[in-house]
Amino acid sequence: MRTLYFSLVVLLLLSACGENSTESGVIKIKFSHVVAESTPKGIGAKRFKELVEQRLAGKVIVEVYPNSQLYDDDKVMEALLLGDVQIAAPSLAKFGKYTKKLQLFDLPFIFNDIEAVDRFQRGPVGKKLLASMEDSGYLGLAYWHNGMKQFSANKPLHLPEDAKGVKFRIQQSDVLEEQFKAIGAIPEKLAFAEVYNALQTGVVDGAENPWSNIYSKKFHEVQKYIIESNHGVLDYLLVTNNSFWDSLPKDIRAELDKIIDEVTLEVNKLSLDLAMGDRQKIIDFGDETQRTELIILTKEELVKWREIMQPIWGKFEKEIGKDVIEAALAANNS
Ligand code: LMR
C-alpha cells in the first residue's frame, strides 16, 4: 500500500513538473472523451483545441481523442492522475469514487429542466462543487451540458410498473442503480462504448440517454421505444489534474481559463438546439419498419414516475448534503 502511495506521489510530481511538455517545450494537452464529435461535448472539445491553438500558438497544443479511442470514463480518471491525459469530461454520474456530492445530478426529477440545471451550476453552491474532488487530486474546471435523459426500451413504458423486470444499462452510479431498483427494473453498469452491442444482443433491454447520445450512437436503431421522460440530467464536469493545472505558467493558465469560460458558454448555449435537432432526426429516421416509436408521457403518467423515484433522494441526502439538494430545488423556481 505504501509503495503504491509512493509511486502515485512520484507520478503526480512528474506530471506536475511538465512531463507532458514536448521536446520543444510546447505544452501538450490530451483531451480524452467517450462520445461522438457531433455531440455537445465533442463540439466543445474541438472548439477548445481550436481556440487554444489560435491564442496560445507555439505554447500549447491540444490533442482530442473522442469515441473512447483512448480511455473509457473509469480509466480516464486514473490516466489524469498519471499524467497520460490532461483534460477529460466524464458525465457527472461517474465521480462517485471521488466525491459523493456530485451524486446530486443523478437524483431523478430533482431539476425541472436544463435551464434549472444551468442556474444551479452557475450559482454559489454549484460553483463550490467544482472543487469537491481536490483531496483526490482533481480539479473541476467547468460544467458542460448534454441534456435531459430519456428512457428507451424494447417494450412500451407508460407507467413505472411497465418497467418491472426490464434490464437497463446504467452509468457507474449508485443513485442510478437505486433509481431503477425503485421501479423493479434490473440495472446493469456498463461502459458507454459497450451500450450499442449490449442493446443489440439483448444483454440489456433498455437504457437512459440524452437525445444527442441516442442519435449519435444509433441507439434508436436497436430500441423499439423511446420514452420522453426528461427524468434526469446528463451533464459533464470538465476535469483536470490539480497539480498539472497548478504547474502551468500563470499567463498560460489564465488564458486557458478564459478559453474554457468562452467554450462553456458556447456548448451550453448550443446543447438544447442540438438535442431538439437530434430528437427530430430520430422521429424522421428510416421507414415505418425501422422507426423507433416515441412515447410522450402525459402529465399524470409523469407524476407516477416521479412519485416512485423521488423517495430515493432521502437515501443520498446525507452524502450529498441537505443544503446542496435545497439549492438545486431552489434553482427550479428562479
Ligand atoms: C454514458 O456513459 O452514458 C455517458 O456518460 C456518456 C457521455 O459521456 O455522454
Tab-separated table of C-alpha atoms and ligand atoms in Angstrom:
chain	number	residue	atom	x	y	z
A	1	MET	CA	0.000	0.000	0.000
A	2	ARG	CA	2.850	2.343	0.984
A	3	THR	CA	4.689	1.517	-2.246
A	4	LEU	CA	1.565	2.217	-4.259
A	5	TYR	CA	1.103	5.516	-2.471
A	6	PHE	CA	4.764	6.417	-3.043
A	7	SER	CA	4.573	5.637	-6.777
A	8	LEU	CA	1.414	7.693	-7.070
A	9	VAL	CA	3.090	10.667	-5.394
A	10	VAL	CA	6.112	10.345	-7.714
A	11	LEU	CA	3.833	10.167	-10.732
A	12	LEU	CA	1.901	13.195	-9.559
A	13	LEU	CA	5.115	15.151	-9.117
A	14	LEU	CA	6.317	14.096	-12.559
A	15	SER	CA	3.113	15.250	-14.163
A	16	ALA	CA	3.261	18.473	-12.169
A	17	CYS	CA	6.789	19.040	-13.488
A	18	GLY	CA	5.507	19.141	-17.032
A	19	GLU	CA	6.181	15.568	-18.184
A	20	ASN	CA	3.568	16.281	-20.827
A	21	SER	CA	5.712	19.001	-22.431
A	22	THR	CA	7.064	18.171	-25.860
A	23	GLU	CA	10.816	18.370	-26.527
A	24	SER	CA	10.454	21.903	-27.879
A	25	GLY	CA	8.897	22.985	-24.572
A	26	VAL	CA	5.396	23.208	-26.038
A	27	ILE	CA	2.776	22.057	-23.521
A	28	LYS	CA	0.657	19.200	-24.804
A	29	ILE	CA	-2.888	18.767	-23.511
A	30	LYS	CA	-4.518	15.452	-24.313
A	31	PHE	CA	-8.305	15.619	-24.036
A	32	SER	CA	-9.989	12.233	-23.966
A	33	HIS	CA	-13.739	11.590	-24.093
A	34	VAL	CA	-16.187	8.834	-24.973
A	35	VAL	CA	-18.834	10.416	-27.215
A	36	ALA	CA	-19.147	11.347	-30.882
A	37	GLU	CA	-17.700	14.580	-32.263
A	38	SER	CA	-21.178	15.822	-33.220
A	39	THR	CA	-22.421	15.974	-29.611
A	40	PRO	CA	-22.116	18.999	-27.271
A	41	LYS	CA	-19.022	17.537	-25.588
A	42	GLY	CA	-17.459	16.562	-28.937
A	43	ILE	CA	-18.063	20.059	-30.312
A	44	GLY	CA	-16.758	21.667	-27.111
A	45	ALA	CA	-13.542	19.643	-27.154
A	46	LYS	CA	-12.848	20.600	-30.779
A	47	ARG	CA	-13.619	24.264	-30.117
A	48	PHE	CA	-11.288	24.233	-27.087
A	49	LYS	CA	-8.490	22.869	-29.285
A	50	GLU	CA	-9.174	25.485	-31.971
A	51	LEU	CA	-9.113	28.447	-29.568
A	52	VAL	CA	-6.081	27.219	-27.622
A	53	GLU	CA	-4.060	26.682	-30.773
A	54	GLN	CA	-5.088	30.116	-32.067
A	55	ARG	CA	-4.367	32.087	-28.920
A	56	LEU	CA	-1.521	30.076	-27.444
A	57	ALA	CA	0.136	29.161	-30.726
A	58	GLY	CA	3.648	27.799	-30.207
A	59	LYS	CA	2.999	27.402	-26.475
A	60	VAL	CA	0.216	24.829	-26.136
A	61	ILE	CA	-1.128	22.117	-28.411
A	62	VAL	CA	-4.281	20.101	-27.806
A	63	GLU	CA	-4.958	16.556	-28.965
A	64	VAL	CA	-8.586	15.447	-28.771
A	65	TYR	CA	-9.454	11.734	-28.593
A	66	PRO	CA	-13.244	11.176	-28.973
A	67	ASN	CA	-15.340	7.960	-29.020
A	68	SER	CA	-13.453	6.140	-26.201
A	69	GLN	CA	-10.447	5.932	-28.560
A	70	LEU	CA	-8.039	6.298	-25.643
A	71	TYR	CA	-9.940	5.504	-22.450
A	72	ASP	CA	-13.384	4.862	-21.074
A	73	ASP	CA	-14.525	7.164	-18.274
A	74	ASP	CA	-13.255	4.953	-15.458
A	75	LYS	CA	-9.786	4.589	-16.876
A	76	VAL	CA	-9.537	8.229	-17.854
A	77	MET	CA	-9.685	9.266	-14.205
A	78	GLU	CA	-6.600	7.144	-13.475
A	79	ALA	CA	-4.940	8.423	-16.641
A	80	LEU	CA	-5.469	12.001	-15.423
A	81	LEU	CA	-3.640	11.266	-12.198
A	82	LEU	CA	-0.835	9.521	-14.052
A	83	GLY	CA	-0.432	12.454	-16.433
A	84	ASP	CA	-1.354	10.364	-19.514
A	85	VAL	CA	-4.144	12.817	-20.334
A	86	GLN	CA	-4.614	16.342	-19.019
A	87	ILE	CA	-8.322	17.046	-19.562
A	88	ALA	CA	-11.408	14.838	-19.603
A	89	ALA	CA	-15.118	15.474	-19.301
A	90	PRO	CA	-16.875	12.448	-17.819
A	91	SER	CA	-20.546	12.653	-17.084
A	92	LEU	CA	-21.344	13.860	-13.563
A	93	ALA	CA	-22.588	10.344	-12.820
A	94	LYS	CA	-19.064	8.956	-12.910
A	95	PHE	CA	-17.341	10.615	-9.953
A	96	GLY	CA	-18.839	8.562	-7.115
A	97	LYS	CA	-15.429	7.105	-6.198
A	98	TYR	CA	-14.021	10.573	-5.574
A	99	THR	CA	-16.885	12.622	-4.181
A	100	LYS	CA	-20.428	11.857	-3.107
A	101	LYS	CA	-21.553	15.461	-3.611
A	102	LEU	CA	-21.908	15.222	-7.385
A	103	GLN	CA	-24.435	12.409	-6.945
A	104	LEU	CA	-26.875	15.295	-6.740
A	105	PHE	CA	-27.050	15.466	-10.522
A	106	ASP	CA	-28.262	11.845	-10.785
A	107	LEU	CA	-31.232	12.272	-8.465
A	108	PRO	CA	-34.326	11.615	-10.587
A	109	PHE	CA	-36.643	14.600	-11.128
A	110	ILE	CA	-34.512	16.956	-8.996
A	111	PHE	CA	-34.281	19.521	-11.807
A	112	ASN	CA	-37.346	20.522	-13.832
A	113	ASP	CA	-35.354	21.274	-16.958
A	114	ILE	CA	-31.906	22.112	-18.295
A	115	GLU	CA	-32.407	25.822	-17.535
A	116	ALA	CA	-32.724	24.944	-13.832
A	117	VAL	CA	-29.577	22.803	-14.066
A	118	ASP	CA	-27.802	25.780	-15.615
A	119	ARG	CA	-28.935	28.165	-12.877
A	120	PHE	CA	-27.750	25.768	-10.199
A	121	GLN	CA	-24.349	25.208	-11.834
A	122	ARG	CA	-23.777	28.969	-12.168
A	123	GLY	CA	-24.857	29.645	-8.586
A	124	PRO	CA	-22.596	29.594	-5.490
A	125	VAL	CA	-23.357	26.008	-4.437
A	126	GLY	CA	-22.833	24.628	-7.942
A	127	LYS	CA	-19.536	26.513	-8.263
A	128	LYS	CA	-18.338	25.198	-4.917
A	129	LEU	CA	-18.910	21.619	-6.075
A	130	LEU	CA	-16.307	22.131	-8.819
A	131	ALA	CA	-13.681	21.845	-6.090
A	132	SER	CA	-15.229	18.831	-4.358
A	133	MET	CA	-12.519	16.398	-5.528
A	134	GLU	CA	-9.409	18.386	-4.681
A	135	ASP	CA	-8.438	15.893	-1.975
A	136	SER	CA	-8.301	13.177	-4.631
A	137	GLY	CA	-6.113	15.305	-6.920
A	138	TYR	CA	-8.780	16.518	-9.370
A	139	LEU	CA	-9.998	19.992	-10.207
A	140	GLY	CA	-13.328	20.706	-11.855
A	141	LEU	CA	-12.914	23.440	-14.461
A	142	ALA	CA	-16.468	23.831	-15.750
A	143	TYR	CA	-19.830	22.166	-16.269
A	144	TRP	CA	-20.861	21.341	-19.814
A	145	HIS	CA	-24.425	20.404	-20.701
A	146	ASN	CA	-25.507	17.471	-22.736
A	147	GLY	CA	-29.151	17.467	-21.713
A	148	MET	CA	-32.081	15.725	-20.105
A	149	LYS	CA	-32.261	11.919	-20.250
A	150	GLN	CA	-34.954	9.823	-21.900
A	151	PHE	CA	-35.721	6.171	-21.268
A	152	SER	CA	-35.587	3.694	-24.127
A	153	ALA	CA	-36.687	0.065	-24.178
A	154	ASN	CA	-37.951	-2.732	-26.381
A	155	LYS	CA	-41.388	-2.597	-24.813
A	156	PRO	CA	-43.655	0.424	-24.392
A	157	LEU	CA	-43.284	2.068	-20.988
A	158	HIS	CA	-46.080	4.370	-19.879
A	159	LEU	CA	-46.138	3.710	-16.167
A	160	PRO	CA	-43.346	2.691	-13.793
A	161	GLU	CA	-44.804	-0.810	-13.401
A	162	ASP	CA	-44.273	-1.398	-17.143
A	163	ALA	CA	-40.514	-1.356	-16.428
A	164	LYS	CA	-40.678	-4.175	-13.888
A	165	GLY	CA	-38.055	-6.839	-14.701
A	166	VAL	CA	-36.625	-4.825	-17.614
A	167	LYS	CA	-32.815	-4.783	-17.701
A	168	PHE	CA	-31.453	-1.260	-18.113
A	169	ARG	CA	-27.889	-0.247	-18.858
A	170	ILE	CA	-26.736	2.393	-16.411
A	171	GLN	CA	-23.633	4.510	-15.878
A	172	GLN	CA	-21.343	3.860	-12.887
A	173	SER	CA	-23.655	5.439	-10.341
A	174	ASP	CA	-25.218	4.159	-7.131
A	175	VAL	CA	-28.028	6.693	-7.445
A	176	LEU	CA	-28.973	5.415	-10.888
A	177	GLU	CA	-28.847	1.865	-9.549
A	178	GLU	CA	-31.386	2.815	-6.869
A	179	GLN	CA	-33.494	4.720	-9.381
A	180	PHE	CA	-34.063	1.578	-11.448
A	181	LYS	CA	-34.461	-0.682	-8.424
A	182	ALA	CA	-37.228	1.640	-7.223
A	183	ILE	CA	-39.322	0.673	-10.255
A	184	GLY	CA	-38.491	-3.032	-10.007
A	185	ALA	CA	-36.155	-2.934	-13.010
A	186	ILE	CA	-32.704	-4.536	-13.216
A	187	PRO	CA	-29.831	-2.059	-13.555
A	188	GLU	CA	-26.571	-3.116	-15.184
A	189	LYS	CA	-23.461	-0.889	-15.004
A	190	LEU	CA	-21.737	-0.854	-18.397
A	191	ALA	CA	-19.188	1.394	-20.108
A	192	PHE	CA	-20.645	3.718	-22.742
A	193	ALA	CA	-18.647	2.022	-25.524
A	194	GLU	CA	-20.487	-1.251	-24.800
A	195	VAL	CA	-24.036	0.101	-24.875
A	196	TYR	CA	-24.884	-0.372	-28.571
A	197	ASN	CA	-23.784	-4.023	-28.558
A	198	ALA	CA	-25.495	-4.706	-25.266
A	199	LEU	CA	-28.780	-3.345	-26.661
A	200	GLN	CA	-28.374	-5.136	-29.983
A	201	THR	CA	-27.599	-8.525	-28.484
A	202	GLY	CA	-30.169	-8.288	-25.698
A	203	VAL	CA	-27.649	-8.189	-22.838
A	204	VAL	CA	-29.863	-5.312	-21.695
A	205	ASP	CA	-33.360	-4.332	-22.877
A	206	GLY	CA	-33.262	-0.634	-22.222
A	207	ALA	CA	-31.220	2.434	-21.328
A	208	GLU	CA	-31.447	6.111	-20.388
A	209	ASN	CA	-29.665	8.697	-22.502
A	210	PRO	CA	-29.917	12.287	-23.691
A	211	TRP	CA	-31.048	12.806	-27.303
A	212	SER	CA	-27.608	13.546	-28.743
A	213	ASN	CA	-26.128	10.329	-27.353
A	214	ILE	CA	-29.080	8.279	-28.632
A	215	TYR	CA	-28.811	9.706	-32.133
A	216	SER	CA	-25.021	9.832	-32.498
A	217	LYS	CA	-24.585	6.245	-31.274
A	218	LYS	CA	-27.653	4.954	-33.179
A	219	PHE	CA	-29.307	3.551	-30.053
A	220	HIS	CA	-32.690	4.322	-31.660
A	221	GLU	CA	-31.896	1.675	-34.285
A	222	VAL	CA	-31.748	-1.006	-31.607
A	223	GLN	CA	-34.588	0.178	-29.361
A	224	LYS	CA	-38.269	-0.154	-30.267
A	225	TYR	CA	-39.438	2.672	-27.992
A	226	ILE	CA	-38.083	5.931	-26.685
A	227	ILE	CA	-39.975	7.373	-23.774
A	228	GLU	CA	-39.722	11.144	-23.481
A	229	SER	CA	-39.393	11.377	-19.722
A	230	ASN	CA	-36.807	14.115	-19.071
A	231	HIS	CA	-36.449	12.413	-15.682
A	232	GLY	CA	-32.826	13.317	-15.066
A	233	VAL	CA	-29.844	15.164	-16.426
A	234	LEU	CA	-26.658	14.045	-18.146
A	235	ASP	CA	-24.085	16.801	-17.919
A	236	TYR	CA	-20.308	16.832	-17.724
A	237	LEU	CA	-17.539	18.007	-15.487
A	238	LEU	CA	-14.546	19.292	-17.369
A	239	VAL	CA	-11.824	17.967	-15.118
A	240	THR	CA	-8.054	18.146	-14.837
A	241	ASN	CA	-5.257	17.080	-12.555
A	242	ASN	CA	-4.866	19.650	-9.803
A	243	SER	CA	-1.055	19.534	-9.787
A	244	PHE	CA	-0.861	19.771	-13.570
A	245	TRP	CA	-3.087	22.846	-13.588
A	246	ASP	CA	-1.072	24.450	-10.786
A	247	SER	CA	2.191	23.722	-12.599
A	248	LEU	CA	1.173	25.740	-15.678
A	249	PRO	CA	2.772	29.167	-16.143
A	250	LYS	CA	0.366	31.765	-14.754
A	251	ASP	CA	-0.260	33.580	-18.055
A	252	ILE	CA	-0.996	30.333	-19.877
A	253	ARG	CA	-3.323	29.129	-17.157
A	254	ALA	CA	-5.172	32.443	-17.200
A	255	GLU	CA	-5.659	32.221	-20.984
A	256	LEU	CA	-6.818	28.600	-20.712
A	257	ASP	CA	-9.322	29.597	-18.016
A	258	LYS	CA	-10.628	32.337	-20.298
A	259	ILE	CA	-10.962	29.965	-23.235
A	260	ILE	CA	-12.767	27.411	-21.068
A	261	ASP	CA	-15.248	30.082	-19.957
A	262	GLU	CA	-15.946	31.000	-23.580
A	263	VAL	CA	-16.282	27.400	-24.765
A	264	THR	CA	-18.523	26.574	-21.805
A	265	LEU	CA	-20.902	29.364	-22.789
A	266	GLU	CA	-20.946	28.153	-26.393
A	267	VAL	CA	-21.503	24.486	-25.521
A	268	ASN	CA	-24.212	25.235	-23.015
A	269	LYS	CA	-25.983	27.507	-25.468
A	270	LEU	CA	-25.992	25.056	-28.348
A	271	SER	CA	-26.809	21.893	-26.378
A	272	LEU	CA	-30.587	22.338	-26.273
A	273	ASP	CA	-30.894	23.092	-30.006
A	274	LEU	CA	-28.704	20.124	-30.759
A	275	ALA	CA	-30.837	17.884	-28.541
A	276	MET	CA	-34.044	19.039	-30.235
A	277	GLY	CA	-32.475	18.546	-33.680
A	278	ASP	CA	-31.382	15.009	-32.818
A	279	ARG	CA	-34.801	14.249	-31.358
A	280	GLN	CA	-36.374	15.251	-34.694
A	281	LYS	CA	-33.865	13.182	-36.689
A	282	ILE	CA	-34.804	10.142	-34.606
A	283	ILE	CA	-38.511	10.789	-35.267
A	284	ASP	CA	-37.816	11.082	-39.017
A	285	PHE	CA	-35.423	8.146	-39.214
A	286	GLY	CA	-35.953	5.386	-41.828
A	287	ASP	CA	-39.316	3.911	-42.761
A	288	GLU	CA	-42.094	2.581	-40.536
A	289	THR	CA	-40.443	-0.806	-40.105
A	290	GLN	CA	-37.182	0.713	-38.866
A	291	ARG	CA	-38.524	3.633	-36.898
A	292	THR	CA	-38.467	3.671	-33.131
A	293	GLU	CA	-41.762	4.758	-31.566
A	294	LEU	CA	-41.699	7.910	-29.469
A	295	ILE	CA	-43.867	7.754	-26.374
A	296	ILE	CA	-44.695	11.121	-24.875
A	297	LEU	CA	-45.747	10.666	-21.273
A	298	THR	CA	-48.816	12.519	-20.064
A	299	LYS	CA	-48.600	14.765	-17.001
A	300	GLU	CA	-50.464	12.140	-14.970
A	301	GLU	CA	-48.079	9.392	-16.072
A	302	LEU	CA	-45.058	11.533	-15.249
A	303	VAL	CA	-46.406	12.128	-11.746
A	304	LYS	CA	-46.412	8.348	-11.196
A	305	TRP	CA	-42.755	8.012	-12.231
A	306	ARG	CA	-41.828	10.895	-10.007
A	307	GLU	CA	-43.766	9.561	-7.014
A	308	ILE	CA	-41.995	6.225	-7.116
A	309	MET	CA	-38.494	7.553	-7.789
A	310	GLN	CA	-38.346	10.650	-5.609
A	311	PRO	CA	-38.119	8.764	-2.273
A	312	ILE	CA	-34.571	7.708	-3.165
A	313	TRP	CA	-33.430	11.321	-2.623
A	314	GLY	CA	-33.633	10.610	1.105
A	315	LYS	CA	-31.164	7.730	0.830
A	316	PHE	CA	-28.483	10.031	-0.551
A	317	GLU	CA	-29.306	13.214	1.342
A	318	LYS	CA	-26.596	12.733	3.957
A	319	GLU	CA	-23.862	12.053	1.395
A	320	ILE	CA	-24.865	14.895	-0.914
A	321	GLY	CA	-25.816	17.401	1.746
A	322	LYS	CA	-29.257	18.798	2.535
A	323	ASP	CA	-28.059	22.309	1.652
A	324	VAL	CA	-26.942	21.140	-1.804
A	325	ILE	CA	-30.289	19.456	-2.506
A	326	GLU	CA	-32.147	22.539	-1.316
A	327	ALA	CA	-30.069	24.787	-3.577
A	328	ALA	CA	-30.837	22.526	-6.523
A	329	LEU	CA	-34.576	22.644	-5.811
A	330	ALA	CA	-34.441	26.418	-5.411
A	331	ALA	CA	-32.939	26.655	-8.912
A	332	ASN	CA	-36.246	25.304	-10.287
A	333	ASN	CA	-38.039	28.419	-9.102
A	334	SER	CA	-35.699	31.182	-10.141
B	1	LMR	C1	-22.725	7.426	-20.560
B	1	LMR	O1	-21.888	6.639	-20.124
B	1	LMR	O2	-23.869	7.124	-20.868
B	1	LMR	C2	-22.328	8.878	-20.737
B	1	LMR	O3	-21.590	9.243	-19.630
B	1	LMR	C3	-21.549	9.086	-21.989
B	1	LMR	C4	-21.201	10.543	-22.174
B	1	LMR	O4	-20.068	10.902	-21.932
B	1	LMR	O5	-22.117	11.275	-22.553
